[in-house]
Amino acid sequence: MWDYTDKVIDHFKNPRNVGSIDKPDGVGQVGNIICGDALKLFIKVDSATSRITDAKFQTFGCGSAIASSSALTEMIKGKTLAEAAAVTNQQIADFLGGLPKEKMHCSVMGMEALEAAIKSYKEGGAPVVNELEEEGRVVCKCFGVTEEKILRAAKDNHLRTVEEITNFTKAGGACGACRADIQAVLDRHYNAASAVQEKAPFARLTMVQKIHRVEEALARDVIPGLNADGGSVELVDIEGSVIRVRLLGMCSGCANAGFTIENFVEKKLREQLDPAISVESV
Amino acid sequence: MKTVYLDNNATTKTAPEVVEAMLPYFTEKYGNASSMHTFGGAVGHDVEAARKSVAALLGAAHADEIIFTSCGSESDNTALFSAVRSYPGKRHIVTTRVEHPAVLNTCKYLQSQGYGVTYLPVDGNGMISLQDLEAAVTAHTALVSVMMANNETGVVFPVEEAARIAKSRGALFHTDAVQTAGKLPIDLKNSRIDMLSISGHKLHAPKGIGALYVRRGTRFVPFLIGGHQEHSRRAGTENVPYIIGLGKACELARAHMSETGRIAALRDRLEHGITAAVPNVRVNGGGSPRLPTTLNISFEFIEGEAILLHLSDLGIAASSGSACTSGSLEPSHVLRAMGVPFTFAHGSIRFSLSVYNTGSDIDFVLAELPPVIMKLRAMSPFWHEAQGKACRAGAESL
């Protein structure tokens, strides 16, 4: 059971401003049924004062998604568009007395729906749907999360780990294949020293660094592929740039073992670490 | 507030008779079952009586085929590791995509250790295909592990046929019967099953006790290593009160087997009542043979956690295959393996009954559930979209 605050429970059980607005001035929709949550926000704007005079929502989602939507509408009613545009996902969560960390993406959804509704108003009222998710390189294919969205969540909320990114954006929360990519996005953003180190010639690394890099590359880029055929590989030894491995499972004793080593294991390690690497089977 | 407890596949109430049977073993009968004195020896005798009760529920030929463990997960782990360690030359396992995590994640671990694992798919009704199994099992297969009934949908698998296929290729056969024991008759003496797991807290014994059946003559390597308890097959001082509790629960389960028809009728009334009152629902696994206790039903366009929170407020306990309840962000692996559309998968609710449920429990759910569904659909953008489409289609057909 999630540890929801009384305020989350209150806004879930008695959501404010549920419904739609007849002839709205702006409509923003984010999320979709595949992801498991979606929010459609309707706003009415007084053009003379640029103030939001009414806000209504429809939400598909869990308790905290409904509560976040309700909180959002309460927060923005009466605000000018400029004031509303400054509302952050953290403010939505704070309004509710906090959200479980795994549910922070619900507050992010609120903020994005608001941005979409404001954009819709500025463009004359035509609904704006999933605006952010259609631009930029998609990192998480399961949930359609772009690099831009990941960077933004990281910057706005000072996120440093892949797990935090998952909590705020859902990216990496399904099959997990993009977790290394998310880490790379974070590394680039924080200009991590490791990104520079990555380029150092393999032969110049310490033994510990070499083992670490090779193990990491095998686990990420090689073993999943071999697992699919019922096999695997383990690191045995490293000497200079020569990496010795042992094929396991269905790969051991396989007639194609030589081919697997040269055209798969070696190729992947060269791509990931250093073209000077050679791989031998023991 | 009254609680209508319909989450018995998650855990069950410990039967009062079970608690009563356990109590003396916390106080006066505290001897160590393995001790060489009468004080402990008497306890050892009671442990053997409990073993006989478990064997009787499972229709095992010999009580010494039952090993007490700490839980269903330990039983599953023991079975899988024992099979691969007993046959080091065979490095392949066959299981299904819809197993409990205790089997699924153990298989994933073995994969990381170089074993090959074939995960059998299921069809839209949650059923495996024996042809797929035939094709998957080879002379290199150490173990086939197929659950007896699925915990989420209640779909019952043809494990006897599956065991026959496994045995014909020289593989061991294990089944996770955690959800089946006490609900459907099991007759291991007339079976080809080599190993079978059960868990106490799914059949009105407390949490923290399980058992593994290992057929006489089956190669076995212990999982927990240490002392000579359980004939050196599971180290650790016997958890006597809980073993006594499991024995009593198995005895009760045998006596309650005659109630299966009554429970099935309650489940059917719940199912038909909901499908009659609420549009856009689907019964997951409804086209397959199912446990009499389980109903997995999806409500289109709304999300399971929100349904559960409202039900919980009304005193109704159930569970959901929705992503939001687990924190995993993806809906249930079982529903996804069945190809349940996302519009339905996020809104799945599992009701699971026990011998303690009554007709008035079902009446209460049938009265309280439909308004919850209506309330949530009224705030769902997808429900409104679907209604809009239906209206337009209606207008066009006029």
XYZ file of C-alpha atoms in Angstrom:
680
model
C 0.000 0.000 0.000
C 1.337 3.420 -0.905
C 1.985 5.891 1.857
C -0.296 8.677 0.567
C -0.795 11.845 2.609
C -4.268 12.717 3.884
C -4.363 15.486 1.299
C -3.670 13.069 -1.564
C -6.447 10.797 -0.288
C -8.795 13.768 0.049
C -8.146 14.986 -3.506
C -8.483 11.412 -4.806
C -11.778 10.744 -3.043
C -13.233 14.223 -3.557
C -11.536 15.496 -6.699
C -12.093 19.184 -7.406
C -13.007 20.429 -10.893
C -13.660 17.098 -12.608
C -15.217 17.407 -16.042
C -14.846 19.432 -19.198
C -15.461 23.059 -20.184
C -17.887 23.886 -22.937
C -16.025 26.081 -25.473
C -12.675 26.056 -23.610
C -9.962 28.592 -24.450
C -7.234 25.965 -24.116
C -7.047 22.170 -23.978
C -3.896 20.209 -23.160
C -3.610 16.427 -23.044
C -0.620 14.327 -22.007
C -0.046 10.623 -21.479
C -1.900 7.749 -23.070
C -3.692 4.560 -22.206
C -0.636 2.397 -22.873
C 1.445 4.212 -20.266
C -1.281 3.797 -17.693
C -2.035 7.444 -17.059
C -3.308 10.433 -18.982
C -4.599 13.893 -18.148
C -6.775 16.190 -20.226
C -6.888 19.748 -18.904
C -9.430 22.398 -20.011
C -8.925 26.087 -19.214
C -11.019 29.218 -19.587
C -9.004 32.444 -19.848
C -10.131 36.057 -19.473
C -8.377 37.654 -22.439
C -8.439 41.158 -20.896
C -6.540 40.157 -17.756
C -4.871 36.923 -19.025
C -6.229 35.252 -15.909
C -7.377 31.606 -15.778
C -11.002 31.887 -14.699
C -11.831 28.189 -14.760
C -10.022 24.839 -15.033
C -11.430 21.324 -15.357
C -9.828 17.939 -15.866
C -10.374 14.371 -16.953
C -7.823 11.826 -15.745
C -7.143 8.170 -16.449
C -4.841 6.902 -13.759
C -4.121 5.868 -10.224
C -4.952 7.618 -6.960
C -2.049 10.038 -7.087
C -2.665 10.870 -10.765
C -6.232 11.898 -9.939
C -5.116 13.811 -6.832
C -2.341 15.612 -8.767
C -4.833 16.666 -11.451
C -7.276 17.949 -8.849
C -4.492 19.849 -7.052
C -3.312 21.373 -10.327
C -6.724 22.825 -11.152
C -7.039 24.302 -7.655
C -3.594 25.846 -7.924
C -4.036 27.543 -11.296
C -7.551 28.954 -10.979
C -7.295 32.729 -10.604
C -3.642 32.828 -11.670
C -2.467 34.824 -14.686
C -1.036 32.730 -17.512
C 2.458 33.911 -16.610
C 1.957 32.892 -12.986
C 0.494 29.533 -14.004
C 3.351 28.864 -16.416
C 5.756 29.118 -13.488
C 4.074 26.244 -11.606
C 6.516 23.316 -11.247
C 5.871 19.647 -10.645
C 7.485 20.016 -7.213
C 4.902 22.676 -6.291
C 2.093 20.296 -7.270
C 3.610 17.578 -5.076
C 4.121 20.085 -2.221
C 0.494 21.232 -2.489
C -0.500 17.629 -1.733
C 1.909 17.351 1.199
C 4.265 15.260 -0.936
C 3.966 12.188 -3.159
C 5.688 8.792 -2.848
C 8.912 9.059 -4.891
C 7.734 6.357 -7.312
C 4.691 8.535 -8.051
C 6.454 11.814 -8.830
C 5.710 11.289 -12.528
C 2.062 12.095 -11.697
C 3.079 15.633 -10.736
C 5.205 15.899 -13.887
C 2.149 14.910 -15.918
C 0.213 17.792 -14.307
C 2.892 20.306 -15.182
C 3.072 19.094 -18.786
C -0.705 19.197 -19.245
C -0.689 22.772 -17.996
C 2.041 23.749 -20.470
C 0.102 22.079 -23.267
C -3.128 23.896 -22.294
C -1.368 27.268 -22.212
C 0.195 26.559 -25.612
C -3.247 25.578 -26.897
C -4.670 28.915 -25.658
C -1.890 30.890 -27.329
C -2.442 29.038 -30.591
C -6.147 29.836 -30.653
C -7.650 26.996 -28.597
C -7.050 23.893 -30.719
C -6.188 20.996 -28.358
C -2.464 20.324 -27.875
C -1.822 16.611 -27.382
C 1.390 14.990 -26.118
C 3.437 17.943 -27.330
C 6.663 17.129 -25.503
C 6.691 13.475 -26.397
C 6.685 14.112 -30.122
C 9.867 16.164 -30.238
C 13.450 15.033 -29.950
C 15.221 11.696 -29.712
C 13.216 8.982 -27.958
C 15.340 7.325 -25.261
C 12.728 5.110 -23.550
C 10.814 3.334 -26.263
C 8.364 1.648 -23.869
C 6.964 4.942 -22.602
C 8.068 7.198 -25.474
C 10.224 9.443 -23.276
C 12.577 11.826 -25.089
C 16.072 12.938 -24.150
C 14.699 16.439 -23.768
C 12.149 15.353 -21.193
C 14.768 13.407 -19.230
C 17.146 16.370 -19.207
C 14.410 18.702 -18.122
C 13.318 16.465 -15.236
C 16.967 16.138 -14.202
C 17.537 19.896 -14.246
C 14.244 20.891 -12.591
C 14.479 18.334 -9.810
C 18.262 17.864 -9.475
C 18.042 14.171 -10.352
C 21.296 12.229 -10.499
C 20.395 8.556 -10.793
C 18.567 6.463 -13.379
C 16.141 5.354 -10.663
C 15.192 8.966 -9.935
C 14.657 9.607 -13.640
C 12.333 6.588 -13.730
C 10.340 7.903 -10.768
C 9.860 11.293 -12.377
C 9.422 10.391 -16.059
C 8.775 6.618 -16.109
C 11.706 6.277 -18.564
C 13.469 2.947 -18.011
C 10.623 1.619 -15.885
C 9.472 -1.136 -18.217
C 11.903 -3.359 -20.160
C 14.881 -1.427 -18.839
C 16.857 -1.634 -22.096
C 17.415 2.142 -22.109
C 18.850 2.443 -18.601
C 22.428 2.699 -19.877
C 21.269 5.357 -22.328
C 19.591 7.323 -19.529
C 22.840 7.126 -17.558
C 24.691 8.451 -20.607
C 22.238 11.366 -20.873
C 22.823 12.123 -17.189
C 26.591 11.800 -17.595
C 26.587 14.245 -20.482
C 24.389 16.644 -18.541
C 26.563 16.625 -15.453
C 29.675 16.585 -17.623
C 30.905 13.668 -15.595
C 34.607 12.934 -15.518
C 33.741 9.375 -16.454
C 32.632 10.551 -19.886
C 36.130 11.896 -20.515
C 37.750 8.805 -19.043
C 35.700 6.645 -21.383
C 37.857 7.832 -24.255
C 41.207 6.937 -22.660
C 42.976 4.104 -24.531
C 42.100 0.751 -22.971
C 45.735 -0.270 -22.568
C 46.422 2.714 -20.294
C 43.694 1.892 -17.771
C 44.458 0.167 -14.466
C 43.595 -3.519 -14.163
C 40.655 -2.714 -11.900
C 39.309 -0.161 -14.381
C 39.726 -2.622 -17.239
C 37.858 -5.382 -15.412
C 35.118 -2.965 -14.482
C 34.700 -1.675 -18.050
C 34.766 -5.124 -19.618
C 32.318 -6.622 -17.108
C 30.002 -3.681 -17.676
C 30.167 -3.933 -21.468
C 29.656 -7.704 -21.400
C 26.627 -7.418 -19.115
C 25.081 -4.614 -21.148
C 25.887 -5.408 -24.762
C 26.976 -9.024 -25.051
C 25.358 -11.351 -22.511
C 21.716 -10.466 -23.278
C 22.337 -11.411 -26.921
C 23.942 -14.738 -25.985
C 21.219 -15.460 -23.399
C 18.701 -15.375 -26.215
C 20.418 -18.454 -27.653
C 20.738 -20.176 -24.291
C 24.347 -19.212 -23.760
C 26.521 -16.709 -21.947
C 30.118 -15.601 -21.500
C 32.393 -14.857 -18.556
C 35.564 -12.821 -18.254
C 38.622 -14.954 -17.395
C 41.662 -12.705 -17.771
C 42.989 -9.491 -19.282
C 46.519 -8.966 -20.512
C 47.238 -5.608 -22.115
C 44.467 -5.239 -24.665
C 43.895 -8.978 -24.950
C 40.706 -10.067 -23.211
C 40.252 -13.764 -22.445
C 36.728 -15.068 -22.008
C 34.972 -18.380 -21.558
C 31.766 -19.194 -23.430
C 29.053 -20.766 -21.276
C 25.827 -22.713 -21.697
C 24.755 -23.471 -25.227
C 27.697 -21.416 -26.567
C 30.285 -23.714 -24.990
C 31.283 -26.374 -27.459
C 29.103 -24.762 -30.111
C 30.445 -25.266 -33.634
C 30.122 -21.522 -34.196
C 32.059 -20.553 -31.051
C 34.916 -18.983 -33.030
C 32.485 -16.924 -35.052
C 30.657 -15.803 -31.885
C 33.893 -14.632 -30.278
C 35.197 -12.744 -33.282
C 32.037 -11.330 -34.804
C 30.004 -10.675 -31.698
C 31.980 -10.504 -28.446
C 35.084 -8.862 -29.925
C 33.099 -6.575 -32.196
C 30.948 -5.312 -29.305
C 33.900 -4.754 -26.961
C 35.818 -2.907 -29.686
C 32.816 -0.676 -30.328
C 32.251 0.016 -26.654
C 35.795 0.250 -25.305
C 38.656 0.472 -27.768
C 39.266 -0.695 -31.376
C 42.654 -2.060 -30.265
C 41.059 -4.803 -28.183
C 41.268 -8.433 -29.185
C 39.255 -11.251 -27.619
C 40.393 -14.828 -27.129
C 38.414 -17.826 -25.974
C 39.877 -20.141 -23.302
C -16.350 -1.360 9.428
C -16.952 -4.839 8.050
C -14.194 -6.217 5.822
C -15.190 -8.257 2.803
C -11.959 -10.131 2.185
C -11.603 -11.213 -1.440
C -7.811 -11.319 -1.708
C -7.205 -14.929 -0.706
C -4.697 -15.549 -3.524
C -2.503 -12.947 -1.792
C -2.881 -14.480 1.630
C -5.545 -16.102 3.783
C -6.799 -15.792 7.313
C -5.122 -18.280 9.648
C -7.888 -20.674 10.671
C -8.745 -20.417 14.400
C -8.312 -24.204 14.682
C -4.798 -23.816 13.267
C -3.864 -21.127 15.784
C -5.201 -23.291 18.597
C -3.199 -26.299 17.415
C -0.004 -24.218 17.272
C -0.185 -22.527 20.673
C 1.108 -25.368 22.914
C 4.271 -25.517 20.793
C 5.189 -21.974 21.822
C 4.785 -22.749 25.512
C 4.975 -26.188 27.108
C 5.968 -28.245 24.034
C 9.119 -26.308 23.184
C 11.481 -29.261 22.765
C 13.784 -29.580 19.771
C 12.308 -32.187 17.448
C 15.806 -33.533 16.771
C 16.801 -33.986 20.438
C 17.650 -37.385 21.928
C 15.319 -37.073 24.904
C 11.660 -37.864 25.329
C 10.786 -34.200 25.829
C 12.027 -33.289 22.331
C 11.176 -36.674 20.864
C 7.475 -36.168 21.582
C 7.610 -32.978 19.526
C 9.396 -34.887 16.788
C 6.516 -37.325 16.778
C 4.016 -34.469 16.323
C 6.088 -33.072 13.439
C 5.832 -36.472 11.739
C 2.049 -36.444 12.251
C 1.916 -33.035 10.559
C 4.019 -34.410 7.705
C 1.451 -37.172 7.239
C -1.368 -34.581 7.046
C 0.476 -32.667 4.321
C 1.176 -35.919 2.443
C -2.497 -36.860 2.735
C -3.710 -33.556 1.249
C -1.348 -34.019 -1.686
C -2.112 -37.719 -2.119
C 1.596 -38.549 -1.664
C 2.421 -42.239 -1.247
C 4.953 -41.627 1.549
C 5.138 -38.966 4.251
C 8.942 -38.809 3.869
C 8.412 -37.264 0.426
C 7.418 -34.010 2.200
C 10.162 -31.525 3.166
C 9.134 -28.562 5.323
C 10.453 -25.181 4.134
C 9.938 -21.558 5.134
C 7.647 -20.559 2.252
C 6.528 -21.276 -1.308
C 9.455 -19.303 -2.722
C 11.964 -21.456 -0.821
C 10.227 -24.582 -2.107
C 10.423 -23.303 -5.691
C 14.069 -22.256 -5.339
C 14.974 -25.597 -3.781
C 13.315 -27.518 -6.625
C 14.964 -25.497 -9.397
C 18.458 -25.458 -7.920
C 18.241 -29.133 -6.970
C 17.331 -30.107 -10.535
C 20.202 -28.236 -12.188
C 22.738 -29.349 -9.559
C 21.615 -32.955 -9.809
C 22.123 -32.999 -13.576
C 25.217 -30.835 -14.163
C 25.486 -32.000 -17.758
C 22.084 -30.594 -18.654
C 21.978 -26.843 -18.925
C 18.456 -26.096 -20.063
C 15.157 -25.398 -18.266
C 11.649 -25.072 -19.654
C 9.049 -22.969 -17.825
C 6.238 -20.560 -18.711
C 6.049 -16.802 -19.119
C 3.353 -16.599 -16.456
C 5.057 -18.284 -13.491
C 5.229 -16.705 -10.059
C 8.365 -14.530 -9.603
C 9.787 -17.239 -7.291
C 10.214 -19.425 -10.392
C 10.570 -16.716 -13.043
C 13.308 -14.729 -11.334
C 15.174 -17.880 -10.304
C 15.177 -18.886 -13.978
C 16.477 -15.427 -14.924
C 19.249 -15.833 -12.380
C 20.151 -19.257 -13.787
C 20.231 -17.663 -17.247
C 22.822 -15.191 -16.007
C 24.833 -18.221 -14.868
C 24.878 -19.656 -18.375
C 21.768 -21.843 -18.371
C 19.372 -21.757 -21.288
C 15.747 -21.148 -20.391
C 12.722 -21.544 -22.658
C 9.682 -19.556 -21.515
C 6.506 -21.055 -22.965
C 3.981 -18.486 -24.173
C 0.266 -18.525 -23.304
C -2.714 -17.818 -25.526
C -5.376 -15.137 -25.053
C -7.076 -17.310 -22.461
C -3.870 -17.688 -20.462
C -3.334 -21.325 -21.521
C -0.043 -22.957 -22.513
C 0.208 -25.286 -25.513
C 1.467 -28.840 -25.034
C 2.777 -28.753 -28.619
C 5.023 -25.848 -27.618
C 6.210 -27.882 -24.654
C 6.900 -30.930 -26.862
C 9.006 -28.735 -29.108
C 10.920 -27.133 -26.241
C 12.037 -30.146 -24.184
C 15.242 -31.840 -25.374
C 17.708 -34.364 -24.011
C 19.612 -31.371 -22.562
C 16.644 -30.220 -20.465
C 17.240 -30.712 -16.738
C 13.845 -29.517 -15.563
C 10.391 -28.533 -16.734
C 8.597 -26.290 -14.233
C 4.952 -25.452 -14.970
C 2.634 -24.043 -12.306
C -0.494 -26.015 -11.471
C -2.726 -22.927 -11.517
C -1.908 -19.307 -12.167
C -2.097 -16.989 -9.177
C -3.478 -14.011 -11.114
C -6.052 -15.583 -13.416
C -6.664 -18.940 -11.717
C -6.112 -20.704 -15.074
C -5.357 -24.390 -14.409
C -2.567 -25.922 -16.503
C -2.505 -29.543 -17.777
C 0.425 -30.486 -15.544
C -0.038 -34.264 -15.794
C 0.316 -34.111 -19.582
C 3.209 -31.683 -19.201
C 4.893 -34.068 -16.737
C 4.445 -36.956 -19.162
C 6.210 -34.967 -21.894
C 9.037 -33.967 -19.533
C 9.551 -37.514 -18.287
C 9.531 -38.959 -21.813
C 12.646 -36.842 -22.566
C 14.349 -37.636 -19.265
C 13.727 -34.247 -17.656
C 12.515 -33.704 -14.091
C 9.106 -32.125 -13.645
C 8.294 -29.543 -10.950
C 5.035 -27.728 -10.369
C 4.274 -24.698 -8.228
C 0.993 -25.758 -6.603
C 0.902 -22.864 -4.136
C -2.476 -21.655 -5.427
C -3.921 -25.116 -6.046
C -3.300 -27.091 -2.859
C -6.492 -27.214 -0.835
C -8.579 -25.887 -3.738
C -8.449 -28.761 -6.216
C -7.772 -32.438 -5.462
C -4.136 -33.514 -5.936
C -3.170 -37.183 -6.155
C 0.603 -37.502 -6.335
C 0.744 -41.268 -5.970
C -0.953 -41.559 -9.364
C 1.097 -38.818 -10.963
C 4.329 -38.257 -12.867
C 5.160 -35.050 -11.001
C 8.620 -35.243 -9.359
C 8.500 -32.107 -7.203
C 5.657 -29.889 -6.023
C 5.683 -26.660 -3.972
C 3.049 -25.462 -1.527
C 2.789 -22.502 0.841
C 1.006 -22.484 4.201
C -0.466 -19.007 4.184
C -2.477 -19.639 1.012
C -4.454 -22.369 2.767
C -5.191 -20.883 6.183
C -1.877 -21.728 7.884
C 0.303 -18.757 8.893
C 2.932 -17.002 6.765
C 6.448 -18.412 7.086
C 5.856 -22.097 6.412
C 5.848 -24.083 3.180
C 6.587 -27.555 1.930
C 8.233 -29.231 -1.021
C 7.189 -32.662 -2.200
C 10.068 -34.677 -3.666
C 9.115 -38.071 -5.093
C 11.119 -41.000 -3.667
C 14.002 -41.837 -5.951
C 14.330 -38.292 -7.347
C 17.883 -36.971 -7.306
C 18.062 -34.179 -4.757
C 20.611 -31.583 -3.656
C 19.689 -29.451 -0.601
C 19.268 -25.701 -0.972
C 19.883 -24.753 2.670
C 23.029 -26.415 3.952
C 23.826 -27.178 7.594
C 22.497 -29.740 10.030
C 20.820 -33.060 9.408
C 17.206 -31.921 9.826
C 14.551 -33.144 7.365
C 16.747 -36.179 6.598
C 19.577 -33.821 5.596
C 17.452 -32.303 2.869
C 16.772 -28.941 4.541
C 19.010 -27.666 7.323
C 17.766 -25.456 10.134
C 15.954 -26.311 13.359
C 12.399 -27.328 12.536
C 9.894 -24.470 12.850
C 7.722 -26.700 14.999
C 4.689 -24.489 15.772
C 4.316 -23.562 12.104
C 4.816 -27.136 10.919
C 2.044 -28.191 13.321
C -0.047 -25.301 11.908
C 0.520 -26.407 8.328
C -0.421 -29.974 9.246
C -3.669 -28.778 10.822
C -4.428 -26.497 7.841
C -3.953 -29.422 5.420
C -6.283 -31.524 7.545
C -8.912 -28.756 7.417
C -8.392 -28.266 3.684
C -9.165 -31.939 3.076
C -12.345 -31.619 5.102
C -13.319 -28.420 3.252
C -12.788 -29.895 -0.212
C -16.531 -30.633 -0.266
C -17.172 -26.863 -0.234
C -15.539 -26.330 -3.637
C -18.930 -26.287 -5.394
C -20.327 -23.654 -3.040
C -17.279 -21.389 -3.554
C -17.394 -21.860 -7.333
C -21.054 -20.824 -7.280
C -20.191 -17.661 -5.319
C -17.423 -16.819 -7.782
C -19.760 -17.385 -10.723
C -22.426 -15.195 -9.141
C -19.857 -12.431 -8.649
C -18.646 -12.777 -12.237
C -22.103 -12.827 -13.825
C -23.335 -10.050 -11.561
C -20.502 -7.731 -12.592
C -20.614 -8.531 -16.305
C -24.389 -7.968 -16.309
C -24.187 -4.629 -14.496
C -21.050 -3.070 -16.006
C -20.337 -2.613 -19.745
C -16.838 -2.819 -21.288
C -15.439 -5.542 -19.049
C -13.581 -8.757 -19.824
C -12.919 -11.817 -17.714
C -9.227 -12.684 -18.033
C -8.724 -16.412 -18.493
C -12.490 -16.869 -18.675
C -12.178 -19.256 -21.621
C -9.906 -21.704 -19.756
C -10.489 -24.079 -16.860
C -9.985 -22.010 -13.717
C -9.649 -22.378 -9.972
C -13.121 -22.145 -8.393
C -11.870 -19.312 -6.176
C -10.500 -16.806 -8.654
C -12.029 -14.050 -10.790
C -9.739 -11.721 -12.750
C -11.794 -9.042 -14.450
C -10.758 -5.910 -16.364
C -12.636 -2.630 -16.514
C -11.828 -0.744 -19.686
C -10.702 2.921 -19.628
C -9.914 3.115 -15.900
C -6.981 2.173 -13.731
C -6.817 -0.593 -11.132
C -5.211 1.212 -8.206
C -7.946 3.849 -8.231
C -10.589 1.080 -8.186
C -8.838 -0.681 -5.286
C -8.555 2.515 -3.229
C -12.293 3.131 -3.540
C -13.088 -0.518 -2.758
C -10.761 -0.428 0.226
C -12.669 2.581 1.515
C -15.834 0.479 1.379
C -14.155 -2.357 3.270
C -13.587 -4.579 0.220
C -10.097 -6.105 -0.122
C -8.996 -7.225 -3.605
C -5.898 -6.777 -5.783
C -4.940 -5.515 -9.206
C -2.571 -6.319 -12.044
C -2.238 -2.609 -12.705
C 1.233 -1.097 -12.923
C 0.526 1.560 -10.326
C -0.072 -0.880 -7.484
C 3.325 -2.521 -7.772
C 5.533 0.423 -8.550
C 6.831 -1.510 -11.563
C 5.243 0.925 -14.081
C 4.135 -1.978 -16.252
C 0.949 -3.981 -15.887
C 1.083 -7.632 -14.825
C 3.445 -9.930 -16.752
C 0.655 -12.508 -16.828
C -1.867 -10.211 -18.532
C 0.796 -8.982 -20.977
C 1.770 -12.563 -21.845
C -1.928 -13.190 -22.572
C -2.005 -10.193 -24.900
C -4.687 -8.407 -22.877
C -5.011 -4.983 -24.543
C -3.584 -2.059 -22.567
C -7.026 -0.445 -22.460
C -8.024 -3.387 -20.255
C -4.754 -4.452 -18.611
C -4.397 -1.335 -16.460
C -7.912 -1.783 -15.116
C -7.718 -5.399 -13.983
C -9.001 -6.480 -10.585
C -8.542 -9.897 -9.001
C -11.151 -11.172 -6.581
C -10.104 -14.387 -4.836
C -12.376 -16.269 -2.477
C -11.952 -18.718 0.368
C -14.113 -21.060 2.377
C -14.872 -18.149 4.726
C -16.727 -16.089 2.090
C -20.515 -15.961 2.087
C -23.323 -14.946 -0.252
C -23.703 -11.636 1.571
C -20.043 -10.781 0.725
C -20.879 -11.173 -2.946
C -24.114 -9.165 -2.628
C -22.148 -6.351 -1.003
C -19.581 -6.206 -3.832
C -22.282 -6.374 -6.495
C -24.037 -3.410 -4.846
C -20.937 -1.263 -4.240
C -18.658 -1.932 -7.224
C -20.681 -0.581 -10.179
C -20.956 2.984 -8.780
C -17.159 3.027 -8.229
C -16.604 2.038 -11.849
C -19.066 4.679 -13.029
C -17.459 7.391 -10.916
C -13.967 6.659 -12.282
C -15.158 6.331 -15.862
C -16.944 9.670 -15.557
C -13.542 11.291 -15.013
C -11.629 9.260 -17.637
C -10.830 11.041 -20.919
C -10.777 7.679 -22.743
C -14.249 6.760 -21.531
C -15.517 10.095 -22.892
C -13.701 9.547 -26.194
C -15.221 6.073 -26.521
C -18.682 7.387 -25.670
C -18.252 10.136 -28.262
C -17.326 7.584 -30.912
C -20.275 5.398 -29.946
C -22.612 8.403 -30.215
C -21.261 9.378 -33.631
C -21.517 5.796 -34.854
C -25.093 5.694 -33.553
C -25.973 8.950 -35.285
C -24.443 7.793 -38.576
C -26.371 4.555 -38.527
C -29.668 6.431 -38.184
